[in-house]
Short mmCIF file of C-alpha atoms in Angstrom, two decimals:
data_model
loop_
_atom_site.label_atom_id
_atom_site.label_comp_id
_atom_site.label_asym_id
_atom_site.label_seq_id
_atom_site.Cartn_x
_atom_site.Cartn_y
_atom_site.Cartn_z
CA GLY A 985 -39.65 20.03 -43.53
CA ALA A 986 -38.11 20.01 -40.02
CA LEU A 987 -36.96 16.43 -40.48
CA ASN A 988 -35.45 17.16 -43.91
CA ASP A 989 -33.57 20.07 -42.37
CA ARG A 990 -32.18 17.86 -39.60
CA ILE A 991 -31.07 15.31 -42.21
CA ALA A 992 -29.27 18.02 -44.19
CA ARG A 993 -27.40 19.17 -41.06
CA LEU A 994 -26.75 15.68 -39.73
CA THR A 995 -23.37 14.93 -38.14
CA ALA A 996 -21.66 11.70 -37.14
CA ASP A 997 -23.02 11.99 -33.61
CA ALA A 998 -24.52 8.54 -32.89
CA ASP A 999 -27.12 9.81 -30.42
CA LEU A 1000 -28.43 12.45 -32.85
CA GLN A 1001 -28.68 9.85 -35.62
CA ARG A 1002 -30.59 7.46 -33.35
CA LEU A 1003 -33.07 10.15 -32.25
CA LEU A 1004 -33.63 11.25 -35.86
CA LEU A 1005 -34.42 7.71 -36.95
CA LEU A 1006 -36.87 7.29 -34.05
CA ASP A 1007 -38.67 10.47 -35.15
CA ILE A 1008 -38.91 9.17 -38.73
CA GLU A 1009 -40.29 5.86 -37.46
CA GLU A 1010 -43.00 7.75 -35.60
CA LEU A 1011 -43.81 9.61 -38.83
CA PHE A 1012 -45.05 6.32 -40.31
CA ASP A 1013 -47.69 6.23 -37.54
CA ASP A 1014 -48.80 9.84 -38.11
CA GLU A 1015 -52.07 9.75 -40.11
CA ILE A 1016 -51.58 13.31 -41.43
CA HIS A 1017 -47.92 13.08 -42.51
CA ARG A 1018 -47.55 9.35 -43.14
CA ALA A 1019 -47.33 9.87 -46.92
CA HIS A 1020 -44.11 11.88 -46.51
CA ALA A 1021 -42.38 9.25 -44.38
CA PRO A 1022 -40.87 7.13 -47.25
CA GLU A 1023 -39.34 10.24 -48.86
CA VAL A 1024 -37.85 11.47 -45.59
CA LEU A 1025 -36.47 7.99 -44.85
CA ALA A 1026 -34.87 7.81 -48.30
CA ARG A 1027 -33.17 11.17 -47.71
CA LEU A 1028 -31.74 9.80 -44.46
CA ILE A 1029 -30.40 6.68 -46.16
CA GLU A 1030 -28.68 8.88 -48.76
CA ARG A 1031 -26.51 10.18 -45.88
CA ASP A 1032 -24.72 6.83 -45.74
CA ASP A 1033 -21.44 8.75 -45.81
CA ILE A 1034 -21.88 9.63 -42.15
CA LEU A 1035 -24.47 7.18 -40.82
CA ILE A 1036 -23.09 4.70 -38.34
CA VAL A 1037 -23.58 1.14 -39.58
CA ARG A 1038 -26.28 0.02 -37.17
CA ILE A 1039 -28.41 3.13 -37.88
CA LEU A 1040 -28.08 2.65 -41.64
CA LYS A 1041 -29.05 -1.04 -41.42
CA ARG A 1042 -32.05 -0.24 -39.26
CA ALA A 1043 -33.18 2.53 -41.64
CA GLN A 1044 -32.87 0.21 -44.66
CA THR A 1045 -34.87 -2.50 -42.91
CA LEU A 1046 -37.55 0.06 -42.00
CA GLN A 1047 -37.67 1.20 -45.62
CA ALA A 1048 -38.06 -2.36 -46.93
CA ARG A 1049 -40.76 -3.26 -44.43
CA HIS A 1050 -42.95 -0.30 -45.39
CA ALA A 1051 -42.39 -0.94 -49.11
CA ASP A 1052 -43.25 -4.65 -48.69
CA PRO A 1053 -45.39 -5.68 -45.69
CA SER A 1054 -44.00 -9.22 -45.95
CA VAL A 1055 -40.59 -8.02 -44.77
CA PRO A 1056 -40.19 -8.99 -41.09
CA PRO A 1057 -39.66 -6.26 -38.52
CA SER A 1058 -36.09 -5.19 -38.14
CA VAL A 1059 -33.96 -6.68 -35.42
CA VAL A 1060 -32.13 -3.81 -33.82
CA ASP A 1061 -28.43 -4.45 -33.51
CA PRO A 1062 -27.41 -4.78 -29.86
CA PRO A 1063 -25.44 -1.86 -28.52
CA PRO A 1064 -21.70 -2.29 -28.53
CA PRO A 1065 -20.40 -4.09 -25.44
CA LEU A 1066 -19.80 -1.92 -22.43
CA VAL A 1067 -16.12 -1.28 -22.03
CA ILE A 1068 -15.28 -1.35 -18.34
CA PRO A 1069 -12.12 0.57 -17.61
CA SER A 1070 -9.42 -1.66 -16.23
CA ALA A 1071 -8.58 -1.23 -12.56
CA PRO A 1072 -5.81 1.23 -11.88
CA PRO A 1073 -2.43 -0.47 -11.62
CA ARG A 1074 -1.61 -1.75 -8.17
CA LEU A 1075 0.87 0.46 -6.40
CA VAL A 1076 4.27 -1.22 -6.54
CA LEU A 1077 6.93 -0.43 -3.97
CA PRO A 1078 10.47 -0.14 -5.31
CA ASP A 1079 12.66 -3.22 -4.90
CA PRO A 1080 13.69 -4.93 -2.79
CA PHE A 1081 10.29 -5.90 -1.45
CA ALA A 1082 8.73 -9.30 -0.78
CA TRP A 1083 6.17 -10.79 1.58
CA ILE A 1084 7.10 -13.77 3.73
CA ASP A 1085 4.21 -15.91 4.98
CA ILE A 1086 4.62 -16.88 8.62
CA PRO A 1087 2.57 -19.85 9.89
CA ALA A 1088 0.73 -19.77 13.18
CA GLY A 1089 2.80 -20.61 16.23
CA LYS A 1090 3.72 -19.25 19.63
CA VAL A 1091 6.41 -17.10 21.21
CA THR A 1092 7.67 -16.53 24.74
CA LEU A 1093 8.34 -12.93 25.74
CA ARG A 1094 10.45 -11.98 28.73
CA GLU A 1095 10.50 -8.92 30.90
CA GLY A 1096 12.18 -5.84 29.45
CA TYR A 1097 15.41 -4.64 31.02
CA ASP A 1098 13.64 -1.91 33.03
CA GLY A 1099 10.68 -3.84 34.42
CA LYS A 1100 8.21 -1.17 33.27
CA GLY A 1101 6.47 -3.16 30.58
CA TYR A 1102 3.39 -5.36 30.58
CA ILE A 1103 5.42 -8.52 31.18
CA PRO A 1104 5.71 -8.82 35.00
CA LYS A 1105 9.15 -8.29 36.50
CA GLY A 1106 11.19 -11.48 36.52
CA LYS A 1107 8.57 -13.32 34.46
CA THR A 1108 8.05 -14.64 30.97
CA GLN A 1109 4.79 -14.98 29.08
CA THR A 1110 3.90 -17.21 26.13
CA PHE A 1111 1.53 -15.98 23.44
CA PRO A 1112 -0.17 -17.72 20.52
CA VAL A 1113 0.50 -15.99 17.19
CA PRO A 1114 -1.92 -16.42 14.28
CA ALA A 1115 -0.63 -16.75 10.72
CA PHE A 1116 0.41 -13.49 9.05
CA ALA A 1117 2.79 -12.09 6.44
CA ILE A 1118 5.76 -9.82 7.08
CA ALA A 1119 8.02 -7.81 4.80
CA LYS A 1120 11.28 -9.62 4.11
CA TYR A 1121 13.21 -6.37 4.55
CA PRO A 1122 12.85 -3.15 6.51
CA ILE A 1123 11.19 -0.31 4.57
CA THR A 1124 13.82 1.56 2.55
CA ASN A 1125 14.27 5.23 1.72
CA ALA A 1126 13.12 4.55 -1.84
CA GLN A 1127 9.91 2.92 -0.61
CA PHE A 1128 9.15 5.60 1.96
CA ARG A 1129 9.66 8.26 -0.71
CA VAL A 1130 6.58 6.91 -2.55
CA PHE A 1131 4.51 7.77 0.53
CA VAL A 1132 6.03 11.26 0.74
CA GLU A 1133 5.37 11.92 -2.97
CA ALA A 1134 1.77 10.69 -2.54
CA GLN A 1135 1.21 13.68 -0.21
CA GLY A 1136 1.44 11.38 2.77
CA TYR A 1137 2.42 14.18 5.13
CA GLN A 1138 -0.48 16.35 3.94
CA THR A 1139 -3.28 13.73 4.05
CA GLU A 1140 -4.95 13.44 7.45
CA ARG A 1141 -6.85 10.20 6.82
CA TRP A 1142 -3.58 8.25 6.74
CA TRP A 1143 -2.61 9.31 10.24
CA THR A 1144 -3.79 8.31 13.68
CA PRO A 1145 -5.37 11.18 15.65
CA ASP A 1146 -2.31 11.48 17.92
CA GLY A 1147 -0.02 11.19 14.92
CA TRP A 1148 -1.73 13.99 13.00
CA ARG A 1149 -1.39 16.29 16.00
CA ALA A 1150 2.28 15.38 16.40
CA ARG A 1151 2.90 15.95 12.68
CA GLY A 1152 1.49 19.46 12.95
CA ALA A 1153 3.24 20.30 16.20
CA ASN A 1154 6.61 19.20 14.84
CA ASP A 1155 6.09 20.39 11.25
CA TRP A 1156 7.04 17.01 9.80
CA THR A 1157 7.20 16.94 5.99
CA GLN A 1158 9.72 14.11 5.48
CA PRO A 1159 12.08 11.91 7.54
CA ARG A 1160 14.45 13.89 9.76
CA PHE A 1161 17.71 13.42 7.91
CA TRP A 1162 16.71 13.55 4.24
CA GLY A 1163 17.84 17.13 3.83
CA ASP A 1164 21.06 16.70 5.81
CA ALA A 1165 24.12 16.31 3.56
CA ASP A 1166 26.19 15.09 6.51
CA ARG A 1167 23.86 12.11 6.86
CA GLU A 1168 24.26 10.98 3.24
CA PRO A 1169 24.99 7.29 3.94
CA PHE A 1170 21.68 7.02 5.81
CA ASN A 1171 19.74 8.41 2.84
CA ARG A 1172 20.81 5.94 0.17
CA LEU A 1173 17.85 4.41 -1.63
CA ASP A 1174 18.43 0.79 -0.57
CA HIS A 1175 19.17 1.61 3.07
CA PRO A 1176 16.40 1.39 5.69
CA VAL A 1177 14.59 4.66 6.24
CA VAL A 1178 15.55 6.22 9.58
CA GLY A 1179 14.56 9.37 11.40
CA VAL A 1180 10.88 8.40 11.33
CA SER A 1181 8.76 8.33 14.45
CA TRP A 1182 6.31 5.56 15.29
CA PHE A 1183 3.54 7.90 14.11
CA GLU A 1184 5.14 8.32 10.68
CA ALA A 1185 5.69 4.58 10.34
CA ALA A 1186 2.03 3.94 11.21
CA ALA A 1187 0.91 6.57 8.67
CA PHE A 1188 2.92 4.78 5.97
CA CYS A 1189 1.08 1.57 6.88
CA LEU A 1190 -2.37 3.20 6.78
CA TRP A 1191 -1.58 4.74 3.39
CA LEU A 1192 -0.45 1.37 2.04
CA SER A 1193 -3.53 -0.34 3.51
CA GLU A 1194 -5.71 1.96 1.40
CA ALA A 1195 -3.58 1.53 -1.71
CA TRP A 1196 -3.58 -2.28 -1.45
CA SER A 1197 -7.05 -2.78 0.10
CA ALA A 1198 -5.50 -4.84 2.88
CA ARG A 1199 -4.74 -4.60 6.58
CA ILE A 1200 -1.14 -3.36 6.60
CA MET A 1201 0.39 -2.27 9.90
CA LEU A 1202 3.52 -2.51 11.98
CA PRO A 1203 3.89 -6.06 13.31
CA THR A 1204 3.01 -6.72 16.92
CA GLU A 1205 6.08 -7.63 18.93
CA GLN A 1206 4.77 -11.21 19.10
CA MET A 1207 4.64 -11.33 15.31
CA TRP A 1208 8.07 -9.77 15.04
CA GLN A 1209 9.63 -12.31 17.40
CA ARG A 1210 7.85 -15.20 15.69
CA ALA A 1211 9.23 -14.13 12.28
CA ALA A 1212 12.74 -13.70 13.73
CA GLN A 1213 12.90 -16.82 15.91
CA GLY A 1214 10.94 -19.60 14.28
CA ASP A 1215 10.02 -22.70 16.26
CA ASP A 1216 13.28 -23.78 17.87
CA GLY A 1217 13.74 -21.07 20.50
CA ARG A 1218 17.00 -19.79 19.01
CA ALA A 1219 18.70 -16.74 20.46
CA TYR A 1220 19.51 -14.97 17.19
CA PRO A 1221 17.81 -15.07 13.80
CA TRP A 1222 20.59 -17.28 12.36
CA GLY A 1223 21.03 -19.62 15.34
CA LYS A 1224 22.00 -19.98 18.98
CA ASP A 1225 25.35 -18.18 18.96
CA TRP A 1226 26.32 -14.56 18.40
CA ASP A 1227 28.07 -13.85 15.07
CA ALA A 1228 28.97 -10.23 14.33
CA THR A 1229 29.43 -10.94 10.61
CA ARG A 1230 25.73 -11.68 10.13
CA CYS A 1231 24.34 -8.19 10.79
CA GLN A 1232 25.20 -4.48 10.81
CA ASN A 1233 26.38 -3.76 14.36
CA SER A 1234 28.98 -2.04 16.56
CA VAL A 1235 29.87 -4.89 18.89
CA LYS A 1236 33.65 -4.68 19.42
CA PRO A 1237 35.87 -4.96 17.47
CA ARG A 1238 33.35 -3.77 14.87
CA ASP A 1239 32.45 -0.09 14.73
CA SER A 1240 29.75 0.57 12.16
CA LYS A 1241 29.26 4.22 11.25
CA HIS A 1242 25.85 4.02 9.58
CA THR A 1243 23.15 1.76 8.15
CA ALA A 1244 23.76 -0.81 5.41
CA PRO A 1245 21.71 -1.90 2.36
CA VAL A 1246 18.81 -4.05 3.56
CA THR A 1247 20.03 -6.95 1.39
CA GLN A 1248 23.63 -6.91 2.66
CA HIS A 1249 23.08 -9.69 5.19
CA ALA A 1250 20.26 -11.51 3.37
CA GLY A 1251 20.54 -15.23 2.74
CA ARG A 1252 20.31 -18.55 4.54
CA ASP A 1253 24.07 -18.58 5.03
CA LYS A 1254 24.10 -15.00 6.34
CA GLY A 1255 21.64 -13.35 8.71
CA ASP A 1256 18.20 -14.61 7.64
CA SER A 1257 15.74 -16.02 10.15
CA PRO A 1258 14.34 -19.59 9.85
CA PHE A 1259 11.55 -18.14 7.69
CA GLU A 1260 14.12 -16.29 5.49
CA VAL A 1261 13.24 -12.86 6.84
CA SER A 1262 16.27 -10.56 6.57
CA ASP A 1263 17.78 -7.91 8.85
CA MET A 1264 15.91 -9.05 11.96
CA ALA A 1265 19.09 -8.29 13.90
CA GLY A 1266 21.09 -5.11 13.41
CA ASN A 1267 20.90 -2.28 10.91
CA VAL A 1268 17.91 -0.53 12.59
CA TRP A 1269 15.75 -1.02 15.63
CA GLU A 1270 12.26 -1.68 14.26
CA TRP A 1271 9.05 -0.12 15.52
CA CYS A 1272 6.31 -2.55 16.53
CA LEU A 1273 2.60 -1.96 17.00
CA THR A 1274 2.63 -3.00 20.65
CA ASP A 1275 2.21 -0.57 23.55
CA TYR A 1276 5.20 -1.35 25.80
CA GLU A 1277 3.37 -0.57 29.04
CA SER A 1278 -0.08 -2.07 28.44
CA GLY A 1279 0.58 -4.63 25.71
CA GLU A 1280 -2.34 -3.25 23.65
CA GLN A 1281 -2.18 -3.74 19.88
CA ASP A 1282 -4.14 -0.74 18.59
CA GLU A 1283 -2.60 2.03 16.51
CA ASN A 1284 -5.37 4.46 17.52
CA LYS A 1285 -4.84 4.10 21.27
CA SER A 1286 -2.58 6.67 22.89
CA ALA A 1287 0.66 5.22 24.20
CA ASN A 1288 3.64 6.72 26.00
CA MET A 1289 5.98 3.99 24.75
CA ARG A 1290 5.93 1.67 21.76
CA VAL A 1291 8.08 -1.45 21.41
CA LEU A 1292 11.29 -1.54 19.34
CA ARG A 1293 12.99 -4.78 18.34
CA GLY A 1294 16.17 -6.07 16.72
CA GLY A 1295 19.18 -3.95 17.66
CA SER A 1296 20.89 -1.54 15.25
CA TRP A 1297 24.09 -0.56 13.48
CA TYR A 1298 24.94 1.62 16.50
CA TYR A 1299 24.29 -0.97 19.22
CA PHE A 1300 27.41 -2.29 20.96
CA ASN A 1301 26.10 -5.15 23.15
CA SER A 1302 25.34 -8.51 21.55
CA VAL A 1303 22.46 -9.02 24.01
CA GLY A 1304 20.53 -6.32 22.17
CA PHE A 1305 20.47 -8.42 19.01
CA ARG A 1306 18.74 -11.39 20.62
CA VAL A 1307 15.31 -12.12 19.15
CA ASP A 1308 13.68 -11.80 22.58
CA HIS A 1309 15.34 -8.49 23.57
CA ARG A 1310 12.82 -5.70 24.05
CA LEU A 1311 13.34 -1.95 23.88
CA TRP A 1312 10.90 0.96 23.93
CA GLY A 1313 10.72 4.47 22.53
CA SER A 1314 8.40 7.46 22.63
CA PRO A 1315 6.21 7.34 19.49
CA VAL A 1316 7.11 10.94 18.68
CA TYR A 1317 10.88 10.32 18.44
CA GLY A 1318 12.79 9.41 15.29
CA ILE A 1319 16.57 8.89 15.34
CA ASN A 1320 19.17 7.57 12.94
CA ASN A 1321 19.14 3.97 14.14
CA TRP A 1322 15.36 3.45 14.34
CA GLY A 1323 13.32 2.24 11.34
CA PHE A 1324 10.50 -0.22 10.67
CA ARG A 1325 9.12 -3.03 8.54
CA ILE A 1326 5.49 -3.83 7.79
CA ALA A 1327 3.14 -6.76 8.27
CA ARG A 1328 -0.10 -7.92 6.64
CA PHE A 1329 -2.73 -9.46 8.91
#
């Protein structure tokens, strides 16, 4: 009677149908109620309007086997294949973005202009550089906005310990000049993001590392110079001689007022490096991973000064655009001619 009642109230729920059929199968092994089993099974089969196909087929096979012992045991249909959800779509940064693979090589660094860095005064030092990849362009406002909208300024795990403390102390919620109408040219989507400290640039990298399951970070200054200079020891990304038309700068008689689109000087016949990396001179000084004083390459180590490379739209001396020119800045500062690009290694 209980089974008949369950059959009368049966729904299309596959699990309930399967359990009901198992109970009816057990009824055939019950010495007291075995005689009622064929009738109950027939009532179930009559519910073919809602029985899922594999349950109906199994019930019909069970019915035939008990009516005729020569019928072979039923072969239970295999469960439907497990549907594994596809991986979430890979985060895509707005264009323009591309990786440039840089082969292993070596670079020669020279003392900074102030003699306070890890390269001894009056000396040069040559470093091997393993293969790596670097972004073809500096990170743009449009690309950095993805980090901001992903709650980048509210998520501690994407910041270094020193960076998280600096974020709180300075109440950073976005790059400095995004809300400043007077700085409009700097905030255009295809211009390099400016007004970001070294800590904010590193946080962007740690966020992207998690999103892409890769080691993404600011390039070391050795990597940066390798990508800008190539193998022939050239002075500027495009060659041995200064050419003010190949980058955004303020070397007289030019007088740039702001940043430019990151693609403005891209191309072999314009400002690209031997590896076709763009904007390695001018537009914005670019943060590097390297500690200017110790030479350490660790984002989690405290540092008073981090390396900047490349010159900027504001810079007025052609020497500053040389691929071996080295500058430094406090990692807490962010001004309108400092930006960054990223590396994968």
